[in-house]
Amino acid sequence: MTRPRKDVKFNHGGRGSNGRARRLSSGISEMSENASDPGSPTHNGILRKDEPGSPTPLIQTEYEKKKANFITRTIWTLIMIAGFFLSMFSGHIYMIIAVTVVQIVSFKEVIAISNVPSRARSLRFTKSLNWYFLGTTMYFLYGESVIYYFKHVLLVDKILLPLSTHHRFISFTLYMIGFVFFVYSLQKGHYKFQFTQFAWSHMALFLIVGQAHFVINNIFEGMIWFFLPVAMVITNDIWAYLCGITFGRTPLIKISPKKTWEGFLGAWFFTVIFGLLYTNVMARYKYFICPVNDLGANLWSGLECKPNPVFTPHDYSLPFPVPSFLPIPTTFNIRPVQFHVLNLATLASLIAPFGGFFASGLKRTFKIKDFGDSIPGHGGMTDRMDCQFIMGSIAFMYYSSFIAVHGATVGGVIETAITGLTAEEQIEVVKILAKHLVNQDVISPKVVEYLTGHMKM
């Protein structure tokens, strides 16, 4: 018999003494025994799918994440909807405050996505200048709106009169102070970064604060001109998604691959239906259709005004003859605003989505998924408002061009009298108006006697 040689090492790694490969079951057995080791994969939750009583934790973890995100997203959606309607019903001033908060948060998110080199983070005043230009721009735009809609209040106040009459010069002076300070703060080696920040902040001011200014003007012109554009964009977004996943086949635009022509057109149809139905409801209440003349008004106190003619129903006849045997009426009694809503719904479907496409392109440029995380489950404020800003601008331009009634207003007359007439001429206007009101039996003749006796020439 041959004696075994010394110093011969047998391979125990994967083969038995007979030279054949070790059975797989032994390897699995060893893995199972090592499962209790802290470093083993199964200790961290990775188990075989076919083991009894152990569902796949990886799939469960992913499911739990999606479920938690869905719950968070739903809760915050309901919170935003409740906050929106609460602000709208509480009064115009609360809706203006909400829009102001939205534009500030959106501005913060947009200027934060630009890359800041590490060596430029020590620069002073970079962020401070961004916020200074935001404050200056808001002062100018908000002041323009307040002066336009409340001239009859501001121009008769001793303190507010100079601020009103010189508002634009004050705003321009504030901006120039920031501009001079920016030039003074330039440092060698950081010119490119500083000028990039300057341009970036001004682009954000134009795209966000400038368009938010038109949204606020819509609120001043009547709550319906604010609510309808906002609701149309939301409706269009929902139906574009539903129609797209149901029968969408044809891609719409490369920058947003999930958008389809079928979803695009289906969303337009349902947005038109929504706009016509809701306009018919809101046009019946003066709180929604009256321009703001009292910032303290709310849904319960209401507003009083002479409604815009577009809210008065008219009879319209079909422009073509209808055969007598067809049960189709030839005359319709509808409000002219319904035709305008048809146009606004079309614009909300055709133009507003490109605000979202623009935001998508911007995020792709900076390789980010969301603009921020200010709304849990939704991303940043800008992610939710990208279409709203451009639609608000469209609605204001359309209203100003085709719906607004440009007549004499109390504020306009007072502004003309204060800025264009001398004190003696203003007194003469007051006397003539008083005599006219006496002749119309609106005031007592004693008022004219009092004015004549107490006015200083």
PDB file of N, CA, C and O in Angstrom, residues 31 34-45:
ATOM      1  N   MET A  31     -24.328  29.116   4.545  1.00  0.00           N
ATOM      2  CA  MET A  31     -24.833  30.486   4.495  1.00  0.00           C
ATOM      3  C   MET A  31     -25.901  30.692   5.545  1.00  0.00           C
ATOM      4  O   MET A  31     -25.986  31.741   6.192  1.00  0.00           O
ATOM      5  N   ASN A  34     -24.424  31.108   8.881  1.00  0.00           N
ATOM      6  CA  ASN A  34     -23.778  32.411   9.048  1.00  0.00           C
ATOM      7  C   ASN A  34     -24.770  33.566   9.054  1.00  0.00           C
ATOM      8  O   ASN A  34     -24.379  34.721   9.104  1.00  0.00           O
ATOM      9  N   ALA A  35     -26.068  33.240   8.946  1.00  0.00           N
ATOM     10  CA  ALA A  35     -27.061  34.315   8.862  1.00  0.00           C
ATOM     11  C   ALA A  35     -27.115  35.146  10.123  1.00  0.00           C
ATOM     12  O   ALA A  35     -27.532  36.298  10.092  1.00  0.00           O
ATOM     13  N   SER A  36     -26.716  34.561  11.232  1.00  0.00           N
ATOM     14  CA  SER A  36     -26.757  35.307  12.492  1.00  0.00           C
ATOM     15  C   SER A  36     -25.577  36.223  12.655  1.00  0.00           C
ATOM     16  O   SER A  36     -25.534  37.021  13.579  1.00  0.00           O
ATOM     17  N   ASP A  37     -24.591  36.086  11.768  1.00  0.00           N
ATOM     18  CA  ASP A  37     -23.445  36.978  11.865  1.00  0.00           C
ATOM     19  C   ASP A  37     -23.864  38.395  11.526  1.00  0.00           C
ATOM     20  O   ASP A  37     -24.600  38.620  10.579  1.00  0.00           O
ATOM     21  N   PRO A  38     -23.392  39.375  12.269  1.00  0.00           N
ATOM     22  CA  PRO A  38     -23.796  40.757  12.006  1.00  0.00           C
ATOM     23  C   PRO A  38     -23.479  41.202  10.608  1.00  0.00           C
ATOM     24  O   PRO A  38     -24.185  42.011  10.037  1.00  0.00           O
ATOM     25  N   GLY A  39     -22.402  40.672  10.027  1.00  0.00           N
ATOM     26  CA  GLY A  39     -22.020  41.150   8.706  1.00  0.00           C
ATOM     27  C   GLY A  39     -22.650  40.416   7.571  1.00  0.00           C
ATOM     28  O   GLY A  39     -22.390  40.720   6.413  1.00  0.00           O
ATOM     29  N   SER A  40     -23.430  39.367   7.857  1.00  0.00           N
ATOM     30  CA  SER A  40     -23.999  38.581   6.770  1.00  0.00           C
ATOM     31  C   SER A  40     -25.129  39.323   6.104  1.00  0.00           C
ATOM     32  O   SER A  40     -25.848  40.079   6.753  1.00  0.00           O
ATOM     33  N   PRO A  41     -25.338  39.097   4.787  1.00  0.00           N
ATOM     34  CA  PRO A  41     -26.398  39.807   4.080  1.00  0.00           C
ATOM     35  C   PRO A  41     -27.770  39.503   4.634  1.00  0.00           C
ATOM     36  O   PRO A  41     -28.616  40.374   4.703  1.00  0.00           O
ATOM     37  N   THR A  42     -28.012  38.270   5.039  1.00  0.00           N
ATOM     38  CA  THR A  42     -29.348  37.942   5.509  1.00  0.00           C
ATOM     39  C   THR A  42     -29.642  38.586   6.843  1.00  0.00           C
ATOM     40  O   THR A  42     -30.799  38.770   7.196  1.00  0.00           O
ATOM     41  N   HIS A  43     -28.614  38.929   7.576  1.00  0.00           N
ATOM     42  CA  HIS A  43     -28.837  39.626   8.844  1.00  0.00           C
ATOM     43  C   HIS A  43     -29.429  41.014   8.602  1.00  0.00           C
ATOM     44  O   HIS A  43     -30.138  41.551   9.427  1.00  0.00           O
ATOM     45  N   ASN A  44     -29.128  41.590   7.439  1.00  0.00           N
ATOM     46  CA  ASN A  44     -29.637  42.930   7.100  1.00  0.00           C
ATOM     47  C   ASN A  44     -30.973  42.879   6.386  1.00  0.00           C
ATOM     48  O   ASN A  44     -31.438  43.890   5.893  1.00  0.00           O
ATOM     49  N   GLY A  45     -31.560  41.713   6.257  1.00  0.00           N
ATOM     50  CA  GLY A  45     -32.908  41.662   5.714  1.00  0.00           C
ATOM     51  C   GLY A  45     -33.020  41.074   4.343  1.00  0.00           C
ATOM     52  O   GLY A  45     -34.087  41.083   3.755  1.00  0.00           O
TER      53      GLY A  45
END
